[in-house]
Amino acid sequence: MTTFMHKSIAIVAALSSITFAAPLAAPLRNRQSTDGVCVDGKTKVFMPELYNVYYYPGVAPFPSRATTINVFNEGRDGGSAQDQVVRWSNLPSGIENCTIGYSQAAERAFSVFDNGLVRFAQLSSLPSPVTSETVPGVAIDGAQRGALDFTSWPQTTGAAGHIGGPVDCGAEVVVRMYKDMSASGGAGSVTLEQDSTNGFWLEHSC
Ligand SMILES: *[C@@H]1O[C@H](CO)[C@@H](O)[C@H](O)[C@H]1NC(C)=O
């Protein structure tokens, strides 16, 4: 991993800034998801599984899990990029109105460099293994469903929630997060450590 990171200014910058932003990261890291709290007929499920999808020139695809959101795109020819496939599983049957988004708590490990717009597409299932070779392109399996803009949000103190958009409900919801260069997208990186109040969530009826 270390050699790959040195190839990417975006990753090195993202990881080095975490140290300054995460006073409470350690005690929160091992908490379980806090789903089950019903507010106004809705509940949010935090801490989905994260699967890294590396696009590193000259490096063979390999699977990798993560607990930290990390999506980036260097945005130049032959540059590196990383998507993440996100999975919520064991969701209750009969749930409705599934929406995904992300939250940042007052205490978080969160950094964004340059453009922080992350688009998402829903996948019909989790590829196995999850790599750049097995994750289907957006055109093949799932058009873009929405986007989450992380740009400038680390500079905001206090808690904030961000809605991405609706997804189809199911026992399992699988979404690919990626940065592309079109429209308001652009080169940049997003890093946010997940815990019970930070990171991606799926909201559904309860
Ligand atoms: C889902 O959303 C619709 C439209 O807002 C609402 O009418 C319906 O009651 C919701 N379903 C549940 C189970 O909350």
Short mmCIF file of C-alpha atoms and ligand atoms in Angstrom, two decimals:
data_model
loop_
_atom_site.label_atom_id
_atom_site.label_comp_id
_atom_site.label_asym_id
_atom_site.label_seq_id
_atom_site.Cartn_x
_atom_site.Cartn_y
_atom_site.Cartn_z
CA MET A 1 0.00 0.00 0.00
CA THR A 2 2.70 2.49 0.93
CA THR A 3 4.23 2.50 -2.51
CA PHE A 4 0.85 3.15 -4.07
CA MET A 5 0.17 6.04 -1.76
CA HIS A 6 3.40 7.73 -2.71
CA LYS A 7 2.17 7.76 -6.27
CA SER A 8 -0.78 9.87 -5.34
CA ILE A 9 -0.48 13.34 -3.93
CA ALA A 10 -4.20 13.26 -3.27
CA ILE A 11 -4.01 10.27 -0.93
CA VAL A 12 -0.94 11.42 0.93
CA ALA A 13 -2.50 14.79 1.56
CA ALA A 14 -5.78 13.27 2.66
CA LEU A 15 -4.21 10.85 5.13
CA SER A 16 -1.81 13.33 6.67
CA SER A 17 -4.56 15.78 7.55
CA ILE A 18 -6.59 13.19 9.45
CA THR A 19 -4.18 13.30 12.35
CA PHE A 20 -5.10 16.89 13.10
CA ALA A 21 -8.83 16.49 12.81
CA ALA A 22 -9.65 13.40 14.85
CA PRO A 23 -9.43 13.81 18.62
CA LEU A 24 -12.24 11.32 19.28
CA ALA A 25 -11.64 8.94 16.41
CA ALA A 26 -10.16 6.11 18.47
CA PRO A 27 -12.99 5.51 20.98
CA LEU A 28 -15.64 5.83 18.29
CA ARG A 29 -13.99 3.49 15.83
CA ASN A 30 -15.33 0.23 17.20
CA ARG A 31 -18.92 1.23 17.75
CA GLN A 32 -21.66 -0.56 15.92
CA SER A 33 -24.25 1.09 13.74
CA THR A 34 -26.95 2.97 15.60
CA ASP A 35 -29.89 1.93 13.46
CA GLY A 36 -33.09 1.18 15.30
CA VAL A 37 -33.73 4.71 16.57
CA CYS A 38 -37.03 5.71 15.00
CA VAL A 39 -37.55 9.45 14.47
CA ASP A 40 -40.62 10.70 12.58
CA GLY A 41 -41.16 7.24 11.12
CA LYS A 42 -37.62 7.02 9.75
CA THR A 43 -34.36 5.47 10.83
CA LYS A 44 -30.81 5.90 9.58
CA VAL A 45 -28.37 3.01 9.25
CA PHE A 46 -24.76 4.16 9.62
CA MET A 47 -21.51 2.30 9.03
CA PRO A 48 -22.15 0.37 5.83
CA GLU A 49 -19.37 -1.87 4.56
CA LEU A 50 -16.86 -0.07 2.34
CA TYR A 51 -14.96 -1.78 -0.47
CA ASN A 52 -12.14 0.11 -2.17
CA VAL A 53 -11.97 0.00 -5.95
CA TYR A 54 -8.49 1.07 -7.08
CA TYR A 55 -7.64 2.38 -10.50
CA TYR A 56 -3.88 2.62 -10.28
CA PRO A 57 -1.99 2.60 -13.57
CA GLY A 58 0.30 -0.40 -13.83
CA VAL A 59 -1.08 -2.06 -10.68
CA ALA A 60 -3.12 -5.25 -10.99
CA PRO A 61 -6.62 -4.97 -9.49
CA PHE A 62 -6.90 -6.22 -5.92
CA PRO A 63 -9.74 -6.25 -3.37
CA SER A 64 -9.56 -4.16 -0.22
CA ARG A 65 -11.97 -3.28 2.59
CA ALA A 66 -12.04 0.02 4.46
CA THR A 67 -13.71 1.73 7.42
CA THR A 68 -12.92 5.20 6.11
CA ILE A 69 -14.66 6.80 3.18
CA ASN A 70 -11.96 7.58 0.61
CA VAL A 71 -12.93 8.48 -2.94
CA PHE A 72 -10.63 10.41 -5.24
CA ASN A 73 -9.70 11.08 -8.82
CA GLU A 74 -6.51 12.74 -9.92
CA GLY A 75 -8.29 13.80 -13.05
CA ARG A 76 -5.43 13.62 -15.47
CA ASP A 77 -4.53 11.18 -18.21
CA GLY A 78 -2.90 8.12 -16.69
CA GLY A 79 -3.62 9.34 -13.17
CA SER A 80 -5.00 7.31 -10.27
CA ALA A 81 -8.53 7.14 -8.99
CA GLN A 82 -10.39 5.28 -6.28
CA ASP A 83 -14.08 4.48 -6.07
CA GLN A 84 -15.82 2.75 -3.20
CA VAL A 85 -18.62 0.23 -3.27
CA VAL A 86 -20.86 0.67 -0.25
CA ARG A 87 -23.12 -2.07 1.09
CA TRP A 88 -25.90 -2.03 3.63
CA SER A 89 -27.02 -5.58 4.38
CA ASN A 90 -29.55 -7.35 6.64
CA LEU A 91 -32.05 -4.54 6.22
CA PRO A 92 -35.53 -5.30 7.58
CA SER A 93 -38.06 -6.64 5.11
CA GLY A 94 -40.84 -4.33 4.00
CA ILE A 95 -38.92 -1.09 4.43
CA GLU A 96 -39.85 1.80 2.15
CA ASN A 97 -38.54 5.16 1.02
CA CYS A 98 -34.83 4.39 1.06
CA THR A 99 -32.61 7.43 0.76
CA ILE A 100 -28.86 7.67 1.14
CA GLY A 101 -26.70 10.51 2.33
CA TYR A 102 -23.87 11.28 4.72
CA SER A 103 -23.47 13.02 8.04
CA GLN A 104 -20.61 14.80 9.75
CA ALA A 105 -20.63 15.09 13.52
CA ALA A 106 -18.91 17.82 15.49
CA GLU A 107 -16.12 15.33 16.20
CA ARG A 108 -14.91 13.75 12.98
CA ALA A 109 -11.91 12.87 10.84
CA PHE A 110 -12.85 14.59 7.62
CA SER A 111 -10.89 16.16 4.80
CA VAL A 112 -11.59 17.22 1.24
CA PHE A 113 -9.03 18.43 -1.27
CA ASP A 114 -10.17 20.36 -4.31
CA ASN A 115 -13.41 19.08 -5.83
CA GLY A 116 -15.48 16.97 -3.43
CA LEU A 117 -18.44 16.03 -5.62
CA VAL A 118 -19.07 12.27 -5.41
CA ARG A 119 -21.70 10.67 -7.65
CA PHE A 120 -23.43 7.40 -6.92
CA ALA A 121 -25.08 4.57 -8.83
CA GLN A 122 -26.96 1.61 -7.37
CA LEU A 123 -25.65 -1.87 -8.22
CA SER A 124 -27.91 -4.92 -8.31
CA SER A 125 -25.53 -6.93 -6.09
CA LEU A 126 -22.07 -6.93 -4.57
CA PRO A 127 -19.47 -8.12 -7.10
CA SER A 128 -17.09 -10.79 -5.82
CA PRO A 129 -14.33 -9.90 -5.39
CA VAL A 130 -14.81 -6.15 -5.53
CA THR A 131 -12.15 -4.75 -7.85
CA SER A 132 -11.91 -2.41 -10.82
CA GLU A 133 -12.40 -5.46 -13.05
CA THR A 134 -15.59 -6.75 -11.42
CA VAL A 135 -17.39 -3.52 -10.55
CA PRO A 136 -19.68 -2.89 -13.47
CA GLY A 137 -19.55 0.47 -15.14
CA VAL A 138 -22.39 2.87 -14.58
CA ALA A 139 -23.68 2.33 -18.09
CA ILE A 140 -23.95 -1.43 -17.53
CA ASP A 141 -25.53 -1.65 -14.12
CA GLY A 142 -27.28 1.36 -12.75
CA ALA A 143 -27.32 4.90 -14.04
CA GLN A 144 -26.25 7.73 -11.82
CA ARG A 145 -28.80 8.13 -9.04
CA GLY A 146 -27.51 11.27 -7.43
CA ALA A 147 -24.48 12.97 -5.97
CA LEU A 148 -23.11 13.99 -2.61
CA ASP A 149 -21.08 17.17 -2.43
CA PHE A 150 -18.40 17.10 0.27
CA THR A 151 -16.68 20.27 -1.01
CA SER A 152 -15.85 22.75 1.79
CA TRP A 153 -17.83 20.84 4.43
CA PRO A 154 -14.83 19.93 6.61
CA GLN A 155 -14.41 23.66 7.25
CA THR A 156 -17.90 23.81 8.79
CA THR A 157 -17.95 23.31 12.57
CA GLY A 158 -20.73 21.33 14.23
CA ALA A 159 -22.88 18.55 12.90
CA ALA A 160 -24.50 18.54 9.47
CA GLY A 161 -26.42 16.05 7.36
CA HIS A 162 -26.46 15.80 3.58
CA ILE A 163 -29.05 14.04 1.44
CA GLY A 164 -27.84 12.30 -1.72
CA GLY A 165 -31.05 10.87 -3.11
CA PRO A 166 -33.36 7.87 -3.26
CA VAL A 167 -32.31 4.28 -3.94
CA ASP A 168 -34.36 1.12 -4.37
CA CYS A 169 -35.02 -0.61 -1.03
CA GLY A 170 -34.06 -4.23 -0.46
CA ALA A 171 -32.57 -6.57 2.13
CA GLU A 172 -29.28 -5.35 0.71
CA VAL A 173 -28.49 -2.01 -0.90
CA VAL A 174 -25.24 -1.73 -2.88
CA VAL A 175 -24.04 1.61 -4.22
CA ARG A 176 -20.93 2.62 -6.12
CA MET A 177 -19.45 5.99 -5.13
CA TYR A 178 -17.18 7.61 -7.69
CA LYS A 179 -15.78 10.89 -8.89
CA ASP A 180 -16.07 11.67 -12.54
CA MET A 181 -14.82 14.72 -14.37
CA SER A 182 -18.02 15.79 -16.09
CA ALA A 183 -20.29 18.71 -15.24
CA SER A 184 -19.57 20.01 -11.73
CA GLY A 185 -17.17 17.13 -10.99
CA GLY A 186 -13.42 17.49 -11.06
CA ALA A 187 -10.13 16.31 -9.62
CA GLY A 188 -10.09 15.97 -5.87
CA SER A 189 -10.32 13.65 -2.91
CA VAL A 190 -12.72 13.00 -0.03
CA THR A 191 -11.82 11.27 3.23
CA LEU A 192 -14.25 10.76 6.12
CA GLU A 193 -13.84 8.15 8.83
CA GLN A 194 -17.05 6.27 9.55
CA ASP A 195 -18.51 5.74 12.99
CA SER A 196 -21.98 5.83 14.51
CA THR A 197 -22.55 9.48 13.60
CA ASN A 198 -20.15 10.09 10.72
CA GLY A 199 -20.21 8.79 7.17
CA PHE A 200 -22.70 7.31 4.77
CA TRP A 201 -26.18 6.38 5.96
CA LEU A 202 -29.26 4.80 4.50
CA GLU A 203 -32.54 6.16 5.76
CA HIS A 204 -35.67 4.04 5.53
CA SER A 205 -39.16 3.85 7.03
CA CYS A 206 -39.56 2.18 10.40
C1 LIG B 1 -43.05 6.72 1.82
O1 LIG B 1 -43.15 8.06 1.31
C2 LIG B 1 -44.46 8.36 0.84
C3 LIG B 1 -44.40 9.72 0.19
O2 LIG B 1 -43.85 10.67 1.07
C4 LIG B 1 -45.45 8.28 1.99
O3 LIG B 1 -46.75 8.55 1.53
C5 LIG B 1 -45.40 6.90 2.60
O4 LIG B 1 -46.23 6.85 3.74
C6 LIG B 1 -43.99 6.52 2.98
N1 LIG B 1 -43.95 5.14 3.44
C7 LIG B 1 -43.63 4.81 4.69
C8 LIG B 1 -43.71 3.37 5.02
O5 LIG B 1 -43.31 5.63 5.53
#
